[in-house]
Amino acid sequence: MAGPESQPSVQLAQDQEFESRLAAGTRWRRRTTRLLVLTDLAAVGLGVLAAYLGRFVAAGDFVDVSGDYALLAALLIAAWMAALASARAYEARLLGVGTEEFRRLVVASFAVFGALAILTFIFKLIVPRGFVAIALPVGLVLLVFERFAVRKWVQRSRVSGRLQHRVIVVGNHVAAEGLADQIRSEPYAGFAVVGACLPVGDSADPDVKLFVLGSLDDVVAAVRTSGADTVAVTSSPEITADVLKRLAWDLEGSGVDLVVAPMVTDVAGPRISIRPVAGLPLLYVDEPVFSGPSRVVKRGIDLLGSGVGLLLLSPVLLAIALWIRATSSGPALFRQTRIGRDGEEFQVVKFRTMYQDAEARKAELVEENETDGLLFKITDDPRITRPGKLLRRASIDELPQLINVFKGDMSLVGPRPLPVDDSDFQGHVRRRLLVRPGITGLWQVSGRSDISWDEAVRLDLYYVENWSLALDLTILMRTVLAVWRGEGAY
């Protein structure tokens, strides 16, 4: 047995191992931050360069303005990058999940050009409007696409086990196991549960993979032995204010993040605010907003997107319609009654991908349905025509719904309209009808058709109650990526 003199050396070794693991976690965050700074700089630089070339070089007055406006371009790039840093767009906790990262990009970008407008007015500076009109949209679009590309790389890395936050879950076994399961269900979020600290006398379910590292008094020791960089505290009766306060004090200065997981679920960041009252950080949850200026903007985007889409795609749509008519009997377009916002019925328009007797044959295929709830899907549906299989694989059959979007029956993004009756939407499921249905939606890009009805409802309600323009943009980008990869029809 080792004597007392060996204990300091053991403690030293444990401390060194902890510091090594913590440093490894810090390194990947620093490397990823540097990557974001460099790619943001490239995107902003290309946007400003495009504006410089488009406004001055293409206009033919390059010689006269090259010096002054080259300085303006350099200052604008520097100010744009400073605004991104000031908006905390490089926080590691934003990587890979949520829309907050993109919201901060938009806020910082408009803040820069708003400040530029104010400065030009106050100091009577001459800044060509054409330069600003090109730099802002081009730079912002490049920023969003660049961040989206980095996000996909981060998510792939996390699914493969890299770029992970090592997490210890603290709370009773029911809450800890629930939080651990939820964390494991989304590996791209970058949290890897390495163990748990439970109250004395509590024990984890042996059927659940939750490694117990100690009691509530052993959190700091567990952090050191496991090399965790995050402690997630669950909502448990045993976690009192004093317990949480002492834990925060014990972790102070260690570089370990302390996060508290409240019982509030499926509520996005913009609806949550924390306000200190009498020393208590109260969590306020705002009501969902179903009207107002943002909804007007959303409708404007729908009109612009569907109008431009129909105009540009009209030759392709006509060719597809002729192909359908030439390969099977029946009309090229399929119309069916669907339930829209507030329970109003409308006629959805799609390319016909099935034989004309598809609805009559549905009853005999009910036993082969591979989903549950109000969903209906068969992998090798015999009712689908040969052209229909190709159209569905690329989701081209959905394109005529741009007509529904233009008319106002649908939106580009929203819960999918289902071929069911209004009476089928009961209880909380009926909240799907608070907004216009969409051509694509959150559950389509999260799991496409390989998803349970309960999960589809959860994702649809999350979208309904937490909608934002940034979320719409994210869903549209993920839809394009999913269709490009050919990840099945929805």
Short mmCIF file of C-alpha atoms in Angstrom, two decimals:
data_model
loop_
_atom_site.label_atom_id
_atom_site.label_comp_id
_atom_site.label_asym_id
_atom_site.label_seq_id
_atom_site.Cartn_x
_atom_site.Cartn_y
_atom_site.Cartn_z
CA MET A 1 0.00 0.00 0.00
CA ALA A 2 1.30 3.42 -0.90
CA GLY A 3 2.31 5.63 2.00
CA PRO A 4 1.19 9.18 2.73
CA GLU A 5 4.23 10.55 0.93
CA SER A 6 2.89 9.18 -2.36
CA GLN A 7 -0.43 11.05 -2.12
CA PRO A 8 0.92 14.44 -3.28
CA SER A 9 2.45 12.81 -6.35
CA VAL A 10 -0.84 11.07 -7.16
CA GLN A 11 -2.71 14.35 -6.76
CA LEU A 12 -0.15 16.07 -8.97
CA ALA A 13 -0.61 13.45 -11.66
CA GLN A 14 -4.39 13.85 -11.51
CA ASP A 15 -4.06 17.61 -11.73
CA GLN A 16 -1.75 17.31 -14.73
CA GLU A 17 -4.13 14.92 -16.46
CA PHE A 18 -7.05 17.28 -15.82
CA GLU A 19 -5.12 20.26 -17.13
CA SER A 20 -4.12 18.26 -20.21
CA ARG A 21 -7.70 17.29 -21.03
CA LEU A 22 -8.98 20.80 -20.35
CA ALA A 23 -6.26 22.23 -22.56
CA ALA A 24 -7.26 19.83 -25.35
CA GLY A 25 -10.82 21.14 -25.15
CA THR A 26 -9.57 24.71 -25.18
CA ARG A 27 -7.36 24.01 -28.21
CA TRP A 28 -10.18 22.83 -30.48
CA ARG A 29 -12.27 25.84 -29.51
CA ARG A 30 -9.39 28.19 -30.28
CA ARG A 31 -8.67 26.46 -33.60
CA THR A 32 -12.31 26.63 -34.61
CA THR A 33 -12.51 30.30 -33.62
CA ARG A 34 -9.45 31.06 -35.75
CA LEU A 35 -11.05 29.20 -38.64
CA LEU A 36 -14.22 31.27 -38.29
CA VAL A 37 -12.27 34.53 -38.16
CA LEU A 38 -10.35 33.64 -41.31
CA THR A 39 -13.40 32.47 -43.26
CA ASP A 40 -15.42 35.50 -42.09
CA LEU A 41 -12.60 37.77 -43.19
CA ALA A 42 -12.58 36.08 -46.60
CA ALA A 43 -16.37 36.45 -46.96
CA VAL A 44 -16.40 40.09 -45.88
CA GLY A 45 -13.36 40.84 -48.02
CA LEU A 46 -14.95 39.29 -51.10
CA GLY A 47 -18.17 41.21 -50.49
CA VAL A 48 -16.39 44.55 -50.20
CA LEU A 49 -14.13 43.69 -53.15
CA ALA A 50 -17.19 42.90 -55.27
CA ALA A 51 -18.67 46.28 -54.32
CA TYR A 52 -15.38 48.07 -55.07
CA LEU A 53 -14.98 46.45 -58.46
CA GLY A 54 -18.65 46.75 -59.37
CA ARG A 55 -18.97 50.40 -58.43
CA PHE A 56 -15.63 51.88 -59.40
CA VAL A 57 -13.74 49.61 -61.80
CA ALA A 58 -16.78 48.68 -63.88
CA ALA A 59 -17.86 52.33 -63.91
CA GLY A 60 -14.57 53.36 -65.47
CA ASP A 61 -13.48 55.88 -62.79
CA PHE A 62 -10.93 53.59 -61.14
CA VAL A 63 -8.05 56.04 -61.56
CA ASP A 64 -9.87 58.93 -59.87
CA VAL A 65 -11.15 57.15 -56.79
CA SER A 66 -8.82 54.22 -56.27
CA GLY A 67 -6.92 55.74 -53.35
CA ASP A 68 -9.75 57.17 -51.25
CA TYR A 69 -12.15 54.31 -51.71
CA ALA A 70 -9.52 51.64 -51.31
CA LEU A 71 -9.02 53.12 -47.83
CA LEU A 72 -12.80 53.12 -47.32
CA ALA A 73 -12.96 49.45 -48.32
CA ALA A 74 -10.19 48.53 -45.88
CA LEU A 75 -11.83 50.45 -43.03
CA LEU A 76 -15.19 48.85 -43.80
CA ILE A 77 -13.68 45.36 -43.63
CA ALA A 78 -12.02 46.17 -40.30
CA ALA A 79 -15.25 47.68 -38.89
CA TRP A 80 -17.30 44.70 -40.10
CA MET A 81 -14.98 42.22 -38.41
CA ALA A 82 -14.97 44.31 -35.23
CA ALA A 83 -18.79 44.34 -35.26
CA LEU A 84 -18.89 40.55 -35.56
CA ALA A 85 -16.55 40.22 -32.59
CA SER A 86 -18.57 42.78 -30.61
CA ALA A 87 -21.77 40.81 -31.35
CA ARG A 88 -20.03 37.73 -29.87
CA ALA A 89 -20.37 35.82 -33.11
CA TYR A 90 -17.35 33.67 -32.23
CA GLU A 91 -18.60 32.01 -29.06
CA ALA A 92 -17.96 28.26 -29.13
CA ARG A 93 -21.38 27.52 -27.61
CA LEU A 94 -23.05 28.80 -30.79
CA LEU A 95 -21.28 26.33 -33.06
CA GLY A 96 -23.32 23.67 -34.77
CA VAL A 97 -26.80 24.36 -33.38
CA GLY A 98 -29.57 26.96 -33.38
CA THR A 99 -30.14 30.17 -35.32
CA GLU A 100 -28.50 32.55 -32.85
CA GLU A 101 -25.20 32.39 -34.75
CA PHE A 102 -26.87 33.60 -37.96
CA ARG A 103 -28.94 36.21 -36.11
CA ARG A 104 -25.76 37.75 -34.72
CA LEU A 105 -24.24 37.85 -38.20
CA VAL A 106 -27.26 39.78 -39.51
CA VAL A 107 -27.38 42.17 -36.52
CA ALA A 108 -23.66 42.94 -36.71
CA SER A 109 -23.78 43.49 -40.49
CA PHE A 110 -26.70 45.92 -40.38
CA ALA A 111 -25.15 47.69 -37.39
CA VAL A 112 -22.00 48.41 -39.41
CA PHE A 113 -23.88 49.88 -42.35
CA GLY A 114 -26.25 51.75 -40.05
CA ALA A 115 -23.24 53.32 -38.35
CA LEU A 116 -21.77 54.13 -41.77
CA ALA A 117 -24.98 55.92 -42.76
CA ILE A 118 -24.97 57.96 -39.54
CA LEU A 119 -21.30 58.93 -39.91
CA THR A 120 -21.73 60.01 -43.53
CA PHE A 121 -24.68 62.20 -42.49
CA ILE A 122 -22.95 63.80 -39.49
CA PHE A 123 -19.59 64.45 -41.16
CA LYS A 124 -21.03 64.99 -44.65
CA LEU A 125 -18.89 62.22 -46.12
CA ILE A 126 -19.42 61.12 -49.69
CA VAL A 127 -19.95 57.38 -49.94
CA PRO A 128 -21.43 56.12 -53.24
CA ARG A 129 -24.75 54.39 -52.65
CA GLY A 130 -23.90 51.79 -55.27
CA PHE A 131 -20.90 50.70 -53.21
CA VAL A 132 -23.04 50.16 -50.11
CA ALA A 133 -25.86 48.55 -52.12
CA ILE A 134 -23.46 45.87 -53.35
CA ALA A 135 -21.25 45.38 -50.28
CA LEU A 136 -24.00 44.72 -47.72
CA PRO A 137 -26.07 42.04 -49.49
CA VAL A 138 -23.13 40.30 -51.13
CA GLY A 139 -21.03 40.28 -47.97
CA LEU A 140 -23.94 39.13 -45.81
CA VAL A 141 -24.91 36.31 -48.18
CA LEU A 142 -21.29 35.15 -48.34
CA LEU A 143 -21.07 35.27 -44.54
CA VAL A 144 -24.19 33.16 -44.11
CA PHE A 145 -23.12 30.55 -46.65
CA GLU A 146 -19.59 30.43 -45.26
CA ARG A 147 -20.88 29.96 -41.69
CA PHE A 148 -23.29 27.31 -42.93
CA ALA A 149 -20.42 25.41 -44.56
CA VAL A 150 -18.35 25.62 -41.36
CA ARG A 151 -21.37 24.46 -39.37
CA LYS A 152 -21.76 21.35 -41.53
CA TRP A 153 -18.05 20.59 -41.03
CA VAL A 154 -18.40 21.03 -37.26
CA GLN A 155 -21.45 18.76 -37.17
CA ARG A 156 -19.73 16.04 -39.19
CA SER A 157 -16.71 16.27 -36.90
CA ARG A 158 -18.89 15.96 -33.81
CA VAL A 159 -20.81 12.98 -35.13
CA SER A 160 -17.45 11.28 -35.63
CA GLY A 161 -16.47 12.06 -32.02
CA ARG A 162 -14.35 15.20 -32.44
CA LEU A 163 -14.86 18.81 -31.26
CA GLN A 164 -16.79 17.60 -28.22
CA HIS A 165 -17.59 19.24 -24.90
CA ARG A 166 -17.07 16.64 -22.15
CA VAL A 167 -20.12 16.91 -19.88
CA ILE A 168 -20.90 15.74 -16.34
CA VAL A 169 -24.62 15.66 -15.55
CA VAL A 170 -25.64 16.57 -11.99
CA GLY A 171 -29.03 15.72 -10.47
CA ASN A 172 -31.18 12.74 -9.47
CA HIS A 173 -31.03 9.70 -11.72
CA VAL A 174 -34.38 10.34 -13.44
CA ALA A 175 -33.50 13.89 -14.51
CA ALA A 176 -29.86 13.01 -15.24
CA GLU A 177 -30.78 10.06 -17.45
CA GLY A 178 -33.39 12.14 -19.27
CA LEU A 179 -30.91 14.93 -19.97
CA ALA A 180 -28.21 12.45 -21.01
CA ASP A 181 -30.59 10.74 -23.44
CA GLN A 182 -31.59 14.07 -24.94
CA ILE A 183 -27.95 15.10 -25.35
CA ARG A 184 -27.07 11.79 -27.01
CA SER A 185 -29.99 12.15 -29.46
CA GLU A 186 -28.29 15.17 -31.03
CA PRO A 187 -24.59 14.34 -31.38
CA TYR A 188 -24.00 17.29 -33.72
CA ALA A 189 -24.58 19.64 -30.75
CA GLY A 190 -21.14 18.61 -29.50
CA PHE A 191 -21.89 17.41 -25.95
CA ALA A 192 -20.52 14.05 -24.84
CA VAL A 193 -21.77 12.85 -21.46
CA VAL A 194 -18.82 11.30 -19.60
CA GLY A 195 -20.59 10.64 -16.31
CA ALA A 196 -22.98 11.81 -13.64
CA CYS A 197 -23.01 12.89 -10.01
CA LEU A 198 -26.15 11.78 -8.16
CA PRO A 199 -27.50 12.49 -4.66
CA VAL A 200 -26.37 10.14 -1.91
CA GLY A 201 -28.46 6.97 -1.92
CA ASP A 202 -29.61 7.50 -5.50
CA SER A 203 -28.53 5.09 -8.23
CA ALA A 204 -28.79 5.08 -11.99
CA ASP A 205 -30.94 2.65 -13.93
CA PRO A 206 -28.66 -0.28 -14.90
CA ASP A 207 -30.29 -0.35 -18.33
CA VAL A 208 -29.18 3.22 -18.99
CA LYS A 209 -25.59 3.97 -19.95
CA LEU A 210 -24.82 6.53 -17.26
CA PHE A 211 -21.49 6.21 -15.49
CA VAL A 212 -21.79 7.44 -11.89
CA LEU A 213 -18.71 9.41 -10.81
CA GLY A 214 -19.84 10.30 -7.30
CA SER A 215 -22.34 12.26 -5.24
CA LEU A 216 -23.31 15.92 -5.34
CA ASP A 217 -20.32 16.69 -3.12
CA ASP A 218 -17.92 15.02 -5.54
CA VAL A 219 -18.54 17.16 -8.64
CA VAL A 220 -15.19 18.95 -8.60
CA ALA A 221 -13.31 15.68 -8.05
CA ALA A 222 -15.33 14.07 -10.84
CA VAL A 223 -14.44 16.93 -13.15
CA ARG A 224 -10.76 16.37 -12.48
CA THR A 225 -10.83 12.59 -12.92
CA SER A 226 -12.92 12.72 -16.11
CA GLY A 227 -11.39 15.80 -17.69
CA ALA A 228 -14.84 17.34 -18.20
CA ASP A 229 -15.08 20.93 -19.37
CA THR A 230 -18.84 21.35 -18.75
CA VAL A 231 -21.09 20.62 -15.78
CA ALA A 232 -24.80 20.40 -16.65
CA VAL A 233 -27.13 20.73 -13.67
CA THR A 234 -30.62 19.29 -14.12
CA SER A 235 -33.90 20.42 -12.59
CA SER A 236 -34.04 18.11 -9.57
CA PRO A 237 -35.52 18.60 -6.08
CA GLU A 238 -32.11 17.85 -4.60
CA ILE A 239 -30.52 20.77 -6.46
CA THR A 240 -31.31 23.62 -4.09
CA ALA A 241 -30.13 27.20 -4.43
CA ASP A 242 -27.38 26.57 -1.86
CA VAL A 243 -26.16 23.47 -3.70
CA LEU A 244 -25.98 25.35 -6.98
CA LYS A 245 -24.28 28.33 -5.36
CA ARG A 246 -21.60 26.18 -3.74
CA LEU A 247 -21.03 24.34 -6.99
CA ALA A 248 -20.53 27.61 -8.84
CA TRP A 249 -18.01 28.72 -6.19
CA ASP A 250 -16.13 25.42 -6.35
CA LEU A 251 -15.81 25.63 -10.16
CA GLU A 252 -14.83 29.27 -10.17
CA GLY A 253 -11.54 29.87 -11.94
CA SER A 254 -11.27 26.31 -13.24
CA GLY A 255 -12.29 27.12 -16.82
CA VAL A 256 -15.16 24.63 -16.57
CA ASP A 257 -18.53 25.82 -17.89
CA LEU A 258 -21.54 25.54 -15.58
CA VAL A 259 -24.89 25.24 -17.34
CA VAL A 260 -28.34 24.78 -15.83
CA ALA A 261 -30.92 22.80 -17.78
CA PRO A 262 -34.39 24.14 -16.89
CA MET A 263 -37.58 22.16 -17.29
CA VAL A 264 -38.66 24.49 -20.12
CA THR A 265 -38.27 22.59 -23.41
CA ASP A 266 -38.72 23.37 -27.10
CA VAL A 267 -38.47 27.13 -26.55
CA ALA A 268 -35.94 29.03 -28.66
CA GLY A 269 -33.56 31.69 -27.36
CA PRO A 270 -35.37 34.82 -28.63
CA ARG A 271 -38.40 33.95 -26.48
CA ILE A 272 -36.34 33.50 -23.32
CA SER A 273 -34.95 36.30 -21.18
CA ILE A 274 -33.43 36.30 -17.71
CA ARG A 275 -34.26 39.17 -15.37
CA PRO A 276 -32.82 39.42 -11.87
CA VAL A 277 -35.49 40.04 -9.23
CA ALA A 278 -34.51 40.23 -5.54
CA GLY A 279 -31.29 38.40 -6.34
CA LEU A 280 -33.09 35.61 -8.21
CA PRO A 281 -32.42 35.09 -11.93
CA LEU A 282 -36.01 34.63 -13.14
CA LEU A 283 -36.48 32.93 -16.50
CA TYR A 284 -39.14 34.71 -18.55
CA VAL A 285 -40.75 32.86 -21.46
CA ASP A 286 -42.43 35.24 -23.91
CA GLU A 287 -45.58 34.27 -25.79
CA PRO A 288 -45.23 33.15 -29.42
CA VAL A 289 -45.83 35.92 -31.96
CA PHE A 290 -48.12 35.09 -34.88
CA SER A 291 -48.47 38.59 -36.38
CA GLY A 292 -46.59 41.86 -36.70
CA PRO A 293 -43.88 43.34 -38.94
CA SER A 294 -41.84 40.14 -39.12
CA ARG A 295 -44.79 38.24 -40.52
CA VAL A 296 -45.28 40.98 -43.13
CA VAL A 297 -41.63 40.56 -44.11
CA LYS A 298 -42.12 36.80 -44.29
CA ARG A 299 -45.07 37.24 -46.64
CA GLY A 300 -43.02 39.61 -48.78
CA ILE A 301 -40.23 37.04 -49.03
CA ASP A 302 -42.81 34.39 -49.98
CA LEU A 303 -44.21 36.60 -52.76
CA LEU A 304 -40.76 37.48 -54.08
CA GLY A 305 -39.40 33.94 -53.83
CA SER A 306 -42.41 32.24 -55.41
CA GLY A 307 -42.77 34.87 -58.14
CA VAL A 308 -39.13 34.74 -59.16
CA GLY A 309 -39.13 30.94 -58.86
CA LEU A 310 -42.14 30.53 -61.13
CA LEU A 311 -40.68 32.96 -63.65
CA LEU A 312 -37.24 31.34 -63.81
CA LEU A 313 -38.46 27.73 -63.61
CA SER A 314 -41.38 28.01 -66.03
CA PRO A 315 -39.53 26.29 -68.94
CA VAL A 316 -38.48 23.43 -66.63
CA LEU A 317 -41.98 23.09 -65.17
CA LEU A 318 -43.48 22.96 -68.67
CA ALA A 319 -41.00 20.28 -69.77
CA ILE A 320 -41.74 18.15 -66.69
CA ALA A 321 -45.49 18.50 -67.28
CA LEU A 322 -45.12 17.30 -70.88
CA TRP A 323 -42.96 14.38 -69.71
CA ILE A 324 -45.60 13.28 -67.19
CA ARG A 325 -48.39 13.47 -69.77
CA ALA A 326 -46.31 11.50 -72.29
CA THR A 327 -45.43 8.64 -69.89
CA SER A 328 -48.77 7.97 -68.15
CA SER A 329 -52.43 8.76 -68.62
CA GLY A 330 -53.94 11.58 -66.62
CA PRO A 331 -53.25 15.25 -65.90
CA ALA A 332 -49.71 16.52 -65.24
CA LEU A 333 -50.76 18.32 -62.08
CA PHE A 334 -52.29 16.72 -59.00
CA ARG A 335 -54.72 18.74 -56.89
CA GLN A 336 -55.90 17.73 -53.46
CA THR A 337 -57.71 19.43 -50.60
CA ARG A 338 -55.44 20.24 -47.69
CA ILE A 339 -55.92 22.08 -44.39
CA GLY A 340 -54.22 25.46 -44.14
CA ARG A 341 -53.93 28.24 -41.61
CA ASP A 342 -56.80 28.46 -39.11
CA GLY A 343 -58.31 25.28 -40.55
CA GLU A 344 -59.12 26.80 -43.96
CA GLU A 345 -59.19 24.36 -46.88
CA PHE A 346 -57.25 24.95 -50.08
CA GLN A 347 -56.25 23.01 -53.17
CA VAL A 348 -52.57 22.04 -53.08
CA VAL A 349 -50.88 21.73 -56.48
CA LYS A 350 -48.15 19.16 -57.17
CA PHE A 351 -46.80 17.25 -60.14
CA ARG A 352 -48.65 13.96 -60.41
CA THR A 353 -46.29 11.16 -59.35
CA MET A 354 -48.85 8.35 -58.97
CA TYR A 355 -51.28 6.52 -61.19
CA GLN A 356 -54.79 7.95 -61.38
CA ASP A 357 -56.30 5.25 -59.15
CA ALA A 358 -53.80 5.89 -56.31
CA GLU A 359 -56.37 7.16 -53.82
CA ALA A 360 -58.69 4.20 -54.49
CA ARG A 361 -55.81 1.76 -53.88
CA LYS A 362 -54.69 3.41 -50.63
CA ALA A 363 -57.11 1.39 -48.49
CA GLU A 364 -55.56 -1.91 -49.55
CA LEU A 365 -52.07 -0.66 -48.62
CA VAL A 366 -52.85 0.60 -45.11
CA GLU A 367 -51.28 -2.50 -43.52
CA GLU A 368 -47.96 -1.68 -45.23
CA ASN A 369 -47.76 1.85 -43.82
CA GLU A 370 -44.27 2.38 -42.34
CA THR A 371 -45.11 5.42 -40.22
CA ASP A 372 -47.61 6.27 -37.51
CA GLY A 373 -50.11 8.99 -36.63
CA LEU A 374 -51.42 11.00 -39.59
CA LEU A 375 -48.42 10.15 -41.78
CA PHE A 376 -48.54 7.57 -44.58
CA LYS A 377 -45.45 6.23 -46.33
CA ILE A 378 -44.37 3.08 -48.10
CA THR A 379 -40.78 2.80 -49.33
CA ASP A 380 -41.64 1.01 -52.57
CA ASP A 381 -45.13 2.34 -53.09
CA PRO A 382 -46.59 0.47 -56.12
CA ARG A 383 -48.81 3.44 -56.94
CA ILE A 384 -45.87 5.64 -57.92
CA THR A 385 -45.07 5.96 -61.63
CA ARG A 386 -41.54 5.67 -62.99
CA PRO A 387 -41.21 9.43 -63.63
CA GLY A 388 -42.77 9.96 -60.21
CA LYS A 389 -39.92 8.11 -58.49
CA LEU A 390 -37.37 10.42 -60.06
CA LEU A 391 -39.40 13.54 -59.29
CA ARG A 392 -39.87 12.51 -55.66
CA ARG A 393 -36.22 11.61 -55.16
CA ALA A 394 -35.25 15.17 -56.01
CA SER A 395 -38.45 16.68 -54.49
CA ILE A 396 -39.22 18.26 -57.87
CA ASP A 397 -42.87 17.22 -57.54
CA GLU A 398 -43.25 19.95 -54.89
CA LEU A 399 -42.29 22.84 -57.22
CA PRO A 400 -45.82 23.65 -58.44
CA GLN A 401 -46.65 24.54 -54.84
CA LEU A 402 -44.94 27.85 -55.61
CA ILE A 403 -48.37 28.70 -57.06
CA ASN A 404 -49.93 28.07 -53.64
CA VAL A 405 -47.26 30.24 -52.03
CA PHE A 406 -47.88 33.08 -54.46
CA LYS A 407 -51.65 32.88 -53.85
CA GLY A 408 -51.14 33.00 -50.09
CA ASP A 409 -52.37 29.50 -49.27
CA MET A 410 -48.87 28.38 -48.28
CA SER A 411 -45.45 29.72 -47.36
CA LEU A 412 -41.98 28.70 -48.50
CA VAL A 413 -41.31 27.38 -44.96
CA GLY A 414 -43.83 26.01 -42.49
CA PRO A 415 -45.51 22.81 -41.29
CA ARG A 416 -46.31 20.49 -44.19
CA PRO A 417 -49.99 20.41 -45.22
CA LEU A 418 -51.27 16.86 -44.72
CA PRO A 419 -54.00 15.04 -46.71
CA VAL A 420 -56.33 14.75 -43.72
CA ASP A 421 -59.54 16.33 -42.47
CA ASP A 422 -59.70 19.36 -40.22
CA SER A 423 -61.19 17.21 -37.46
CA ASP A 424 -58.03 15.05 -37.40
CA PHE A 425 -56.09 17.89 -35.78
CA GLN A 426 -56.99 17.52 -32.11
CA GLY A 427 -55.53 18.97 -28.92
CA HIS A 428 -52.08 20.53 -29.09
CA VAL A 429 -51.59 19.16 -32.63
CA ARG A 430 -54.03 21.82 -33.84
CA ARG A 431 -51.41 24.48 -33.09
CA ARG A 432 -49.83 23.50 -36.42
CA LEU A 433 -52.66 25.47 -38.02
CA LEU A 434 -51.68 28.79 -36.43
CA VAL A 435 -49.41 29.55 -39.41
CA ARG A 436 -49.45 28.92 -43.14
CA PRO A 437 -48.24 25.46 -44.17
CA GLY A 438 -44.97 25.36 -46.09
CA ILE A 439 -43.30 23.65 -49.04
CA THR A 440 -40.57 22.60 -46.64
CA GLY A 441 -40.35 22.56 -42.88
CA LEU A 442 -38.26 21.79 -39.84
CA TRP A 443 -39.04 18.08 -39.63
CA GLN A 444 -38.39 17.58 -43.32
CA VAL A 445 -34.80 18.78 -42.96
CA SER A 446 -34.37 17.10 -39.56
CA GLY A 447 -35.40 13.61 -40.56
CA ARG A 448 -37.20 13.81 -43.89
CA SER A 449 -39.89 11.10 -44.01
CA ASP A 450 -37.97 8.74 -41.69
CA ILE A 451 -39.49 10.22 -38.56
CA SER A 452 -42.27 9.31 -36.13
CA TRP A 453 -45.51 11.25 -35.96
CA ASP A 454 -44.83 12.45 -32.40
CA GLU A 455 -41.41 13.78 -33.37
CA ALA A 456 -42.87 15.44 -36.49
CA VAL A 457 -45.49 17.19 -34.33
CA ARG A 458 -42.85 18.29 -31.83
CA LEU A 459 -40.68 19.82 -34.55
CA ASP A 460 -43.65 21.48 -36.25
CA LEU A 461 -44.81 23.05 -32.98
CA TYR A 462 -41.25 24.17 -32.24
CA TYR A 463 -41.25 25.97 -35.58
CA VAL A 464 -44.70 27.49 -35.05
CA GLU A 465 -43.83 28.91 -31.64
CA ASN A 466 -40.21 29.94 -32.29
CA TRP A 467 -40.38 31.17 -35.86
CA SER A 468 -37.86 33.72 -37.08
CA LEU A 469 -36.45 34.86 -40.42
CA ALA A 470 -33.11 33.32 -39.46
CA LEU A 471 -34.81 29.97 -38.81
CA ASP A 472 -36.53 30.15 -42.22
CA LEU A 473 -33.21 30.87 -43.91
CA THR A 474 -31.58 27.94 -42.12
CA ILE A 475 -34.37 25.55 -43.14
CA LEU A 476 -34.24 26.69 -46.77
CA MET A 477 -30.48 26.16 -46.90
CA ARG A 478 -30.76 22.72 -45.31
CA THR A 479 -33.54 21.84 -47.76
CA VAL A 480 -31.37 22.73 -50.74
CA LEU A 481 -28.52 20.65 -49.29
CA ALA A 482 -30.80 17.67 -48.60
CA VAL A 483 -32.28 17.77 -52.10
CA TRP A 484 -28.81 18.12 -53.62
CA ARG A 485 -27.70 15.00 -51.76
CA GLY A 486 -30.82 13.14 -52.86
CA GLU A 487 -31.86 12.20 -49.33
CA GLY A 488 -35.34 11.04 -50.33
CA ALA A 489 -38.70 12.64 -50.80
CA TYR A 490 -40.84 14.21 -48.15
#
